Amino acid sequence: MTADKQPLLDVRGLGIFFRTEAGEVQATRDVSFQLRPGERLGIVGESGCGKTVTGLSILGLLPRAQSRVEGQVLFEGRDLLTLSPRQLRAVRGRRISMIFQEPMSALDPVFTIGQQIGETLRAHRGIGKKEARERAVEALAQVGIPLPSRRVDEYPHQLSGGMRQRAMIAIALVCEPQILIADEPTTALDVTIQAQIIDLLFDLSARTGTALLFITHDLGVIAETCTRMLTMYAGEVVEDSPVDAALERPRHPYTSGLLRSIPRLSKRKTVLPSIAGRVPSPADMPTGCRFRARCVHGLAECEARQDLLDVSLDRRARCMRQAELTLPGAIA
Amino acid sequence: MLTKDRLRLVGRRLVQIAPVILLATFVVFGLQQLVPGDIAATLAGESATDARIAEIRKLYGLDRPFLVQYGSWLWGALHGDLGKSLLSGEVVLDSILRRFPTSLLIVGCALTLSLSIGIPLGILAAVRPGSRIDATVTSVASLGVALPNFWLAMLLVATFALNWNFFPATGAKPLSAGIGPALLHAALPAIALAAGGIAEVARQLRSSLVEVLSSQYVRTLHAKGLSPAAILWKHGLKNVSVNLLTVIGLIFNRLLGATVVIEAVFAIPGIGSMVVHAAIHKDFPVIQGVVLALVLIVISLNLLIDVLYTVLDPRVSQK
């Protein structure tokens, strides 16, 4: 939508490696994308495609002893990957926040919600305990928690799953960050609660101008919430596109496969299409297109290294046949 | 601190504890039935006539049925009367009260040492799991758990008391004789007892802190921009405090039991050596009194710890 705006976050050539007993394993390769102010970018892909570690690596949250990250994460003119721990702490929770999948295990069980919101404020704003508590009540009210002045003194186990995730969002947004990274924020919740949390994130993002990086395996969520989507497969970005364009005419066979495997109420009694085959293991990655073994459009040339090709000004796909193929999307 | 929830918890625990204590008194009193030989014959001396033995049996009420004897002992115990020593004739409760502070001083010192050395070691190891410090702490702790404390006690006496004369080899001084001499006498037995405690505290704290520090909520704390120091000292320690409390309870109980051996090694007139002496001479009122006192101490400590759990972990009082 706003391709002319300067990117807020510019991720370039992100490669994440993990040390294992069998040697170093590459989790992502050459992941590049941009997030513009106020934009909502969804990263989609199946389990193990590298979307979660990409999110974690932006804030330097991968376990240091067991991982190595190459590339650049440019934010406000600085490369987050080269910041000192102290400089990075000033970004975490204040400029870029993150929320996680399981709100129960992501909140400290022995501190009250108010204390956990307050300490974020106190770490970044240098305010007193009393003011922090007042701000915590306001923050809870803002994320739609009823009786915030009572909930503020409750512990995580006293809240329901949806309320816990709202509290988690309140913690993340209390310092009004520019970017919120949401890692599968609704996966652990009931379906009805999922919709509420997605609406809340959408509203807050629209109201405060916080850019959203939405990591999920749920294309429906992305279709509803996001402006752009990044499809990841086996550690690589295979398509980077505005959501509407990708839904209508995906340019990568994997994106198309994902879109076609969403169940639709309008088409009863049909076999749900699925993508045959399995994701290659990180220890045994093919050299060329990583999706080749599962792709019905594969050619001998796909064995060569595939680069992200420009489809249009704001669209890229990692498929040499992207221009010639007409792939089915979600809007049939 | 004493909220309605906590009082209710104490009440519930007391109701649960009462039958346990009753059962304990029965077992404690029943011990004398399991010991071979006739107590009356022992008391009467080697060349006593049958008439003398019968007289003694009647004098001590040993001719009555077991349950009647138990009932009268229990009734007395409820009123603070644990009987008199068969050997010295001293009132059992008086000798327990006189000797208990000596044992408590040693146990207290040992517990203090265990915590003040074990906690820093555990934290040091947990902050960098897999590092050289961690490996050292872990292996030293394994050694500490494995060492028998009586062996360590003899080693300490040989080195620090007999060779170098830093500490007295035997005996004890009450606190009323001055803190310095009392601690000087308590030092070696306390160190001998503490070795296992230090190791246990370090090991338990390390493993629970490593678990907490690699948990998802600690990742959230990092994502919020908190410093590693704040995460460790505020969130880490509060989360492991429940485990630590459990360990403290276990260690205190174990130390109390271990004084029996340690007091024998150091010839310390505490309740440990008292019960050993009584057991050798079949002085049943003393054995029963001391064991009952230890049972009550252990049960009260566990009750206290149960209440403290609710202070440290908000989830406990809900259950």
XYZ file of C-alpha atoms in Angstrom:
651
model
C 0.000 0.000 0.000
C 2.614 2.534 1.004
C 5.609 1.366 -0.952
C 7.106 4.832 -0.975
C 7.472 5.083 2.821
C 10.846 4.323 4.343
C 10.891 0.850 5.867
C 10.781 0.716 9.648
C 12.408 -2.668 9.773
C 14.638 -3.923 7.005
C 15.719 -7.537 7.325
C 18.474 -8.485 4.893
C 19.867 -11.919 4.168
C 18.983 -13.363 7.547
C 20.557 -16.782 8.049
C 20.005 -18.603 11.322
C 22.173 -21.533 12.341
C 21.839 -23.873 15.303
C 24.644 -25.872 16.820
C 23.595 -29.451 17.322
C 25.495 -32.571 18.259
C 25.587 -33.472 14.578
C 27.152 -30.126 13.679
C 25.708 -26.799 12.618
C 22.258 -26.842 11.039
C 20.863 -23.977 9.001
C 17.318 -23.025 9.999
C 16.783 -20.103 7.629
C 18.602 -18.899 4.535
C 18.656 -15.447 3.009
C 15.439 -14.225 4.624
C 14.827 -10.648 3.540
C 11.769 -8.489 4.020
C 10.733 -4.990 4.937
C 8.142 -3.716 7.355
C 6.852 -0.198 6.838
C 5.294 2.054 9.493
C 1.748 0.969 10.323
C 1.986 -2.025 8.033
C 0.726 -5.462 9.079
C 2.936 -8.188 7.699
C 2.043 -11.833 8.097
C 4.680 -14.531 7.964
C 3.074 -17.814 7.054
C 4.428 -21.305 6.720
C 4.174 -24.701 8.307
C 5.891 -25.817 11.512
C 9.658 -25.731 11.220
C 9.793 -23.381 8.233
C 11.784 -20.851 10.263
C 9.101 -18.242 10.882
C 9.305 -18.306 14.681
C 13.109 -18.229 14.828
C 13.024 -15.315 12.369
C 10.800 -13.404 14.798
C 12.983 -14.283 17.774
C 16.197 -13.350 15.997
C 14.976 -9.800 15.345
C 15.101 -9.106 19.091
C 18.144 -11.300 19.681
C 16.101 -13.776 21.695
C 17.620 -16.954 20.315
C 19.766 -18.840 22.831
C 23.194 -17.314 22.281
C 25.235 -20.363 23.107
C 23.444 -22.593 20.634
C 22.797 -20.316 17.684
C 24.450 -18.028 15.163
C 22.731 -15.381 13.076
C 24.105 -13.787 9.911
C 22.731 -10.925 7.853
C 21.296 -7.608 8.978
C 18.238 -6.426 10.873
C 18.112 -2.694 10.244
C 15.893 -0.665 12.553
C 16.103 3.133 12.771
C 19.406 3.072 10.932
C 21.050 0.540 13.251
C 21.721 -3.150 12.765
C 20.045 -4.857 15.727
C 22.296 -7.881 15.303
C 25.390 -5.823 16.137
C 24.010 -3.944 19.160
C 25.479 -4.468 22.607
C 23.219 -6.241 25.128
C 22.532 -2.904 26.803
C 21.571 -1.165 23.542
C 19.397 -4.124 22.597
C 17.552 -3.958 25.938
C 16.617 -0.362 25.189
C 14.904 -1.578 21.999
C 13.208 -4.648 23.483
C 9.805 -3.943 24.965
C 10.046 -0.225 24.162
C 10.545 0.112 20.386
C 9.870 -3.499 19.385
C 7.726 -5.815 21.516
C 6.857 -9.438 21.192
C 3.987 -11.662 22.284
C 4.003 -15.423 22.281
C 1.861 -18.436 21.590
C 1.165 -19.744 25.107
C 0.165 -16.873 27.409
C 0.152 -19.160 30.467
C 3.775 -20.161 30.160
C 4.851 -16.790 28.779
C 3.813 -14.955 31.952
C 5.701 -15.292 35.221
C 3.368 -17.298 37.506
C 4.464 -15.695 40.789
C 4.057 -12.018 39.908
C 0.778 -10.160 39.462
C -0.306 -8.909 36.054
C 0.147 -5.357 37.324
C 3.703 -6.039 38.448
C 4.538 -7.556 35.084
C 3.173 -4.579 33.168
C 4.701 -2.130 35.631
C 8.202 -3.519 35.432
C 8.300 -3.044 31.661
C 7.342 0.588 32.173
C 9.811 1.024 34.984
C 12.608 -0.547 32.951
C 12.113 1.922 30.105
C 10.435 4.983 31.528
C 11.915 5.405 34.978
C 8.605 6.064 36.725
C 7.531 5.278 40.276
C 5.686 2.222 41.478
C 2.434 4.053 42.048
C 2.366 5.615 38.610
C 3.355 2.302 37.046
C 0.356 0.686 38.685
C -2.012 3.370 37.427
C -0.600 2.987 33.931
C -0.984 -0.786 34.212
C -4.691 -0.373 34.995
C -5.065 1.892 31.953
C -3.200 -0.590 29.790
C -5.490 -3.413 30.892
C -8.548 -1.300 30.166
C -7.161 -0.568 26.719
C -6.922 -4.244 25.800
C -10.509 -4.790 26.897
C -10.041 -6.495 30.248
C -13.105 -5.902 32.438
C -12.573 -4.602 35.994
C -8.955 -3.654 35.257
C -8.355 -2.165 38.708
C -9.097 -5.564 40.225
C -7.413 -7.700 37.572
C -4.215 -5.721 37.990
C -3.554 -7.441 41.319
C -4.363 -10.923 40.102
C -1.921 -13.617 39.089
C -1.804 -15.207 35.617
C -3.422 -18.434 36.830
C -6.484 -16.485 37.952
C -7.224 -15.289 34.401
C -8.728 -17.204 31.503
C -6.619 -18.002 28.439
C -8.038 -15.120 26.421
C -7.606 -12.670 29.310
C -4.024 -13.821 29.758
C -3.262 -13.145 26.101
C -4.888 -9.707 26.462
C -2.672 -9.061 29.488
C 0.309 -10.211 27.443
C -0.650 -7.711 24.729
C -1.035 -4.990 27.371
C 2.523 -5.703 28.574
C 3.850 -5.603 25.028
C 2.110 -2.362 24.074
C 2.438 -0.391 27.307
C 5.528 1.455 26.074
C 3.875 2.201 22.704
C 6.383 0.363 20.519
C 6.761 0.937 16.771
C 6.612 -2.775 16.052
C 4.790 -5.677 17.658
C 5.939 -9.172 16.769
C 3.108 -11.624 17.430
C 4.249 -15.230 17.328
C 1.193 -17.472 16.864
C -0.727 -15.386 19.423
C -3.999 -17.233 18.954
C -2.923 -20.821 18.339
C -3.383 -21.912 21.955
C -6.806 -20.272 22.326
C -10.406 -21.311 21.671
C -11.722 -20.378 18.252
C -14.127 -17.710 19.534
C -11.388 -16.168 21.662
C -9.015 -16.308 18.681
C -11.261 -13.978 16.717
C -11.438 -11.527 19.631
C -7.668 -11.425 20.024
C -7.162 -10.923 16.283
C -9.717 -8.099 16.264
C -7.972 -6.545 19.245
C -4.551 -6.680 17.597
C -6.022 -5.261 14.405
C -7.743 -2.407 16.254
C -4.742 -1.526 18.381
C -2.440 -1.603 15.400
C -4.789 0.614 13.403
C -5.327 3.008 16.325
C -1.739 3.418 17.512
C 0.047 2.958 14.196
C 2.090 0.102 15.607
C 3.382 -2.059 12.787
C 2.500 -5.709 13.202
C 4.615 -8.711 12.348
C 2.167 -11.560 12.559
C 3.707 -15.005 12.591
C 1.161 -17.740 12.032
C 0.374 -20.904 10.169
C -3.206 -19.733 9.756
C -3.747 -18.126 6.360
C -7.255 -17.102 7.353
C -5.835 -14.881 10.071
C -3.447 -13.282 7.624
C -6.185 -12.724 5.061
C -8.273 -10.939 7.685
C -5.581 -8.936 9.392
C -2.551 -8.281 7.274
C -1.644 -6.004 4.408
C 1.325 -8.038 3.209
C 2.259 -11.659 3.506
C 5.540 -13.474 3.464
C 5.370 -17.170 2.676
C 8.208 -19.231 4.081
C 9.131 -22.751 3.124
C 11.993 -24.843 4.516
C 13.834 -21.806 5.861
C 13.454 -19.617 2.782
C 11.099 -16.849 1.766
C 9.276 -18.205 -1.281
C 6.853 -15.352 -1.813
C 6.572 -11.777 -0.593
C 3.438 -10.031 -1.726
C 0.485 -7.834 -0.810
C -2.119 -10.137 0.726
C -4.911 -9.500 -1.779
C -2.701 -10.138 -4.778
C -1.333 -13.354 -3.266
C -4.796 -14.629 -2.416
C -6.033 -13.953 -5.896
C -3.090 -15.200 -7.876
C -0.212 -16.708 -5.939
C 3.098 -16.719 -7.755
C 4.705 -19.637 -5.968
C 3.298 -23.185 -6.161
C 3.724 -23.567 -2.378
C 1.619 -20.482 -1.607
C -0.974 -21.796 -4.008
C -0.937 -25.182 -2.285
C -1.412 -23.541 1.134
C -4.313 -21.441 -0.127
C -6.025 -24.411 -1.724
C -5.782 -26.490 1.442
C -7.955 -24.092 3.473
C -11.318 -25.811 4.079
C -14.245 -23.914 2.617
C -17.872 -24.217 3.683
C -19.093 -23.462 0.170
C -17.480 -26.583 -1.224
C -18.900 -29.490 0.704
C -18.244 -33.124 -0.046
C -15.083 -32.459 -1.927
C -11.702 -33.843 -1.001
C -9.611 -31.132 0.616
C -6.534 -30.650 -1.544
C -3.272 -31.201 0.280
C 0.360 -30.835 -0.679
C 1.854 -34.284 -1.226
C 5.246 -35.183 0.205
C 7.223 -33.825 3.126
C 9.410 -30.859 3.968
C 13.095 -31.673 3.384
C 15.114 -31.978 6.582
C 17.484 -29.072 7.385
C 20.401 -31.497 7.404
C 19.599 -32.652 3.879
C 18.500 -29.584 1.892
C 18.312 -29.874 -1.887
C 20.522 -27.416 -3.768
C 17.923 -25.867 -6.056
C 14.270 -25.142 -5.359
C 13.475 -26.603 -1.936
C 9.870 -27.246 -2.905
C 10.807 -29.142 -6.068
C 10.127 -32.661 -4.743
C 6.543 -31.709 -3.876
C 5.847 -29.430 -6.814
C 3.668 -30.545 -9.742
C 5.179 -27.869 -11.976
C 8.788 -28.863 -11.447
C 11.259 -28.929 -14.360
C 14.843 -30.087 -14.621
C 15.935 -26.432 -14.442
C 14.459 -26.149 -10.942
C 17.527 -28.013 -9.700
C 19.524 -24.814 -10.172
C 19.639 -22.279 -7.361
C 16.447 -20.207 -7.240
C 16.475 -16.527 -6.381
C 13.644 -14.269 -5.319
C 12.457 -12.757 -8.593
C 10.567 -9.494 -8.904
C 7.007 -10.095 -10.003
C 6.089 -6.451 -9.827
C 7.211 -3.401 -7.864
C 6.026 -4.768 -4.516
C 5.997 -8.512 -5.186
C 8.617 -11.186 -5.319
C 8.544 -14.967 -5.680
C 11.226 -17.648 -5.548
C 10.137 -19.556 -8.624
C 11.663 -19.403 -12.109
C 8.293 -20.216 -13.659
C 6.348 -17.534 -11.750
C 5.563 -15.535 -14.898
C 4.374 -18.437 -17.048
C 2.305 -20.387 -14.495
C -1.232 -19.449 -13.603
C -1.707 -20.875 -10.121
C -5.064 -21.205 -8.353
C -5.557 -18.927 -5.344
C -8.108 -18.702 -2.556
C -10.546 -16.615 -4.544
C -11.739 -19.080 -7.145
C 0.349 -12.334 56.437
C -2.215 -14.443 58.302
C -5.066 -14.186 55.879
C -8.258 -16.185 56.130
C -7.016 -18.568 53.431
C -3.838 -19.277 55.330
C -5.612 -19.854 58.642
C -7.907 -22.271 56.868
C -4.886 -24.061 55.445
C -3.312 -24.343 58.897
C -6.579 -25.699 60.285
C -6.841 -28.253 57.487
C -3.251 -29.343 57.989
C -3.715 -29.690 61.752
C -6.688 -31.965 61.188
C -4.526 -34.069 58.860
C -1.591 -34.059 61.249
C -3.468 -35.195 64.392
C -3.866 -38.860 63.340
C -0.257 -38.896 62.094
C 0.965 -37.792 65.507
C -1.250 -40.331 67.250
C 0.123 -43.103 65.047
C 3.660 -41.862 65.715
C 3.156 -42.028 69.486
C 1.847 -45.577 69.137
C 4.888 -46.655 67.105
C 7.244 -44.835 69.486
C 5.726 -46.522 72.505
C 5.461 -49.865 70.745
C 9.235 -49.911 70.187
C 9.779 -51.376 73.633
C 7.668 -54.398 72.784
C 9.942 -55.191 69.841
C 13.164 -55.161 71.823
C 14.271 -58.607 72.895
C 14.700 -59.343 76.602
C 12.796 -58.374 79.714
C 13.197 -54.773 80.789
C 12.323 -55.587 84.358
C 15.080 -58.217 84.421
C 17.561 -55.723 83.045
C 16.529 -53.123 85.585
C 16.717 -55.530 88.469
C 20.361 -56.280 87.798
C 22.206 -59.469 87.040
C 21.691 -61.549 90.173
C 18.140 -60.522 91.046
C 15.625 -63.021 92.345
C 12.378 -63.694 90.499
C 10.514 -61.945 93.310
C 12.659 -58.821 92.873
C 11.999 -58.815 89.107
C 8.257 -59.132 89.694
C 8.448 -56.302 92.189
C 10.196 -54.078 89.701
C 7.743 -55.035 86.997
C 4.924 -53.937 89.250
C 6.754 -50.772 90.303
C 7.093 -49.570 86.698
C 3.657 -50.769 85.676
C 5.136 -53.266 83.232
C 2.756 -55.990 84.401
C -0.203 -54.172 82.915
C -1.500 -54.948 79.389
C 0.320 -53.075 76.570
C -2.605 -50.845 75.649
C -3.101 -49.777 79.242
C 0.572 -48.897 79.496
C 0.341 -46.984 76.225
C -2.767 -45.151 77.383
C -1.201 -44.006 80.614
C 2.020 -42.946 78.852
C 0.040 -41.013 76.227
C -2.043 -39.337 78.899
C 1.116 -38.302 80.675
C 2.748 -37.120 77.444
C -0.310 -34.945 76.687
C 0.292 -33.248 80.021
C 3.996 -32.805 79.423
C 4.961 -35.781 81.572
C 7.251 -38.121 79.639
C 8.257 -40.055 82.731
C 11.623 -40.437 84.357
C 14.825 -41.994 83.126
C 15.152 -45.567 84.327
C 18.870 -45.033 84.776
C 19.344 -41.606 86.289
C 15.846 -40.950 87.553
C 15.895 -37.524 85.877
C 12.631 -36.209 84.467
C 12.793 -36.925 80.702
C 11.299 -33.606 79.617
C 13.879 -31.726 81.709
C 16.819 -33.542 80.157
C 15.411 -33.037 76.656
C 14.992 -29.321 77.294
C 18.486 -29.119 78.791
C 20.203 -30.955 75.928
C 18.128 -29.752 73.003
C 19.738 -26.277 72.638
C 23.138 -27.933 72.154
C 21.844 -30.042 69.257
C 19.848 -27.145 67.826
C 22.950 -24.945 67.786
C 24.841 -27.523 65.729
C 21.915 -28.104 63.367
C 21.336 -24.350 63.055
C 24.989 -23.709 62.222
C 25.002 -26.579 59.722
C 21.842 -25.280 58.043
C 23.228 -21.740 57.883
C 26.432 -23.040 56.321
C 24.500 -25.210 53.852
C 22.442 -22.253 52.653
C 25.106 -19.543 52.712
C 27.514 -21.661 50.673
C 25.090 -23.852 48.723
C 22.900 -21.015 47.377
C 25.733 -18.955 45.822
C 27.269 -22.112 44.357
C 23.928 -23.179 42.855
C 23.338 -19.734 41.334
C 26.874 -19.575 39.960
C 26.426 -22.939 38.266
C 22.945 -22.186 36.939
C 23.782 -18.838 35.343
C 26.154 -20.541 32.885
C 25.002 -24.118 32.499
C 27.637 -26.283 30.858
C 30.467 -23.903 31.769
C 33.576 -24.898 33.704
C 32.155 -23.393 36.904
C 29.003 -25.443 36.442
C 30.992 -28.629 35.903
C 33.112 -27.952 38.994
C 30.131 -27.193 41.224
C 28.262 -30.232 39.965
C 31.121 -32.638 40.578
C 32.022 -31.179 43.985
C 28.357 -31.399 44.945
C 28.183 -35.046 43.921
C 31.204 -35.676 46.113
C 29.588 -33.808 49.009
C 26.419 -35.866 48.759
C 28.409 -39.093 48.633
C 30.745 -38.421 51.591
C 29.605 -40.056 54.836
C 29.427 -37.321 57.471
C 30.897 -39.401 60.306
C 33.972 -40.095 58.172
C 34.306 -36.427 57.337
C 33.864 -35.651 61.041
C 36.774 -37.890 62.008
C 38.903 -36.385 59.249
C 38.094 -32.861 60.487
C 38.900 -33.760 64.070
C 42.212 -35.343 63.073
C 43.235 -32.327 60.992
C 41.816 -29.221 62.616
C 41.536 -30.299 66.232
C 44.342 -32.786 66.865
C 46.950 -31.638 64.322
C 46.474 -27.903 64.266
C 44.534 -27.303 67.478
C 42.210 -24.769 65.823
C 39.098 -26.236 67.359
C 38.311 -28.382 70.389
C 38.075 -32.057 69.434
C 35.120 -32.931 71.642
C 32.407 -31.525 73.840
C 30.112 -28.526 73.626
C 29.572 -25.217 75.385
C 26.118 -23.730 75.855
C 25.357 -20.326 74.395
C 25.100 -19.024 77.960
C 28.868 -19.553 78.237
C 29.362 -16.961 75.508
C 28.781 -17.012 71.761
C 32.473 -17.403 70.920
C 33.214 -20.614 72.834
C 29.811 -22.065 71.927
C 30.409 -21.531 68.190
C 33.987 -22.752 68.477
C 32.753 -26.038 69.876
C 29.920 -26.265 67.357
C 32.113 -25.483 64.340
C 33.563 -28.886 63.466
C 30.368 -30.896 63.992
C 28.443 -28.263 62.008
C 30.927 -28.397 59.128
C 30.817 -32.186 59.100
C 27.022 -32.069 58.933
C 26.912 -29.206 56.435
C 28.978 -30.865 53.699
C 26.018 -32.913 52.513
C 23.643 -29.965 52.982
C 25.782 -27.592 50.916
C 25.949 -30.145 48.127
C 22.206 -30.815 48.239
C 21.275 -27.112 48.219
C 23.710 -26.379 45.361
C 22.440 -29.267 43.255
C 18.746 -28.621 43.792
C 19.049 -24.875 43.329
C 21.111 -25.316 40.174
C 18.642 -27.641 38.523
C 15.530 -25.645 39.397
C 17.153 -22.333 38.461
C 18.375 -23.711 35.116
C 14.801 -24.798 34.429
C 13.375 -21.399 35.358
C 15.976 -19.460 33.361
C 15.255 -21.464 30.222
C 11.476 -21.144 30.641
C 9.204 -19.280 28.286
C 8.329 -16.574 30.785
C 12.009 -15.735 31.171
C 12.136 -15.330 27.387
C 9.218 -12.893 27.755
C 11.187 -10.981 30.396
C 14.112 -10.691 27.980
C 11.705 -9.538 25.265
C 10.445 -6.838 27.653
C 13.954 -5.422 27.898
C 14.748 -6.374 31.490
C 18.394 -6.795 32.457
C 19.775 -10.285 33.142
C 20.419 -9.183 36.735
C 16.780 -8.206 37.288
C 15.639 -11.442 35.683
C 17.909 -13.576 37.867
C 17.491 -11.858 41.239
C 13.848 -10.884 41.034
C 12.118 -13.452 38.861
C 14.592 -16.321 39.018
C 14.940 -16.418 42.773
C 11.272 -15.923 43.525
C 10.395 -18.788 41.232
C 12.927 -21.186 42.759
C 12.164 -20.153 46.336
C 9.428 -22.786 46.646
C 11.865 -25.528 45.678
C 14.466 -24.060 47.981
C 12.010 -24.116 50.862
C 11.316 -27.793 50.242
C 15.043 -28.493 50.262
C 15.494 -26.541 53.502
C 12.809 -28.640 55.171
C 14.347 -31.891 53.973
C 17.836 -30.872 55.018
C 16.739 -29.736 58.468
C 15.074 -33.093 59.073
C 18.097 -34.953 57.804
C 20.491 -32.870 59.915
C 18.414 -33.534 62.996
C 18.700 -37.256 62.349
C 22.409 -37.043 61.569
C 23.193 -35.444 64.945
C 22.783 -38.908 66.458
C 25.977 -40.026 64.738
C 27.843 -36.729 64.855
C 27.262 -36.162 68.558
C 28.640 -39.614 69.199
C 31.800 -38.816 67.208
C 32.364 -35.500 69.020
C 31.083 -36.666 72.440
C 28.574 -33.817 72.508
C 25.872 -33.936 75.206
C 22.938 -33.215 72.864
C 19.739 -35.172 72.320
C 21.467 -37.348 69.716
C 23.978 -38.789 72.141
C 21.222 -38.919 74.765
C 19.083 -41.192 72.645
C 22.060 -43.391 71.698
C 23.000 -43.823 75.356
C 19.402 -44.588 76.280
C 19.048 -47.101 73.468
C 22.143 -49.003 74.546
C 20.853 -49.211 78.129
C 17.215 -49.833 77.229
C 16.141 -46.640 78.967
C 12.753 -46.622 77.296
C 11.157 -43.473 78.724
C 14.124 -41.482 77.404
C 14.045 -43.086 73.953
C 10.308 -42.550 73.699
C 10.561 -38.973 74.867
C 13.343 -37.987 72.487
C 11.814 -39.704 69.476
C 8.451 -38.101 70.208
C 10.113 -34.694 70.515
C 11.860 -35.169 67.153
C 8.626 -36.283 65.499
C 6.841 -33.188 66.787
C 9.644 -30.902 65.610
C 9.667 -32.399 62.113
C 5.876 -32.206 61.812
C 5.752 -28.584 63.006
C 8.490 -27.609 60.590
C 6.598 -29.185 57.712
C 3.486 -27.275 58.742
C 5.435 -24.031 58.793
C 6.807 -24.778 55.333
C 3.324 -25.513 54.005
C 2.206 -22.095 55.176
C 5.275 -20.415 53.701
C 4.496 -22.015 50.319
C 1.327 -19.962 50.141
C 3.322 -16.796 50.794
C 5.816 -17.538 48.019
C 3.576 -19.102 45.392
C 0.154 -17.577 44.749
C -1.007 -20.772 43.060
C -0.740 -22.909 46.212
C -3.603 -21.468 48.234
C -5.951 -22.014 45.307
C -5.548 -25.769 45.340
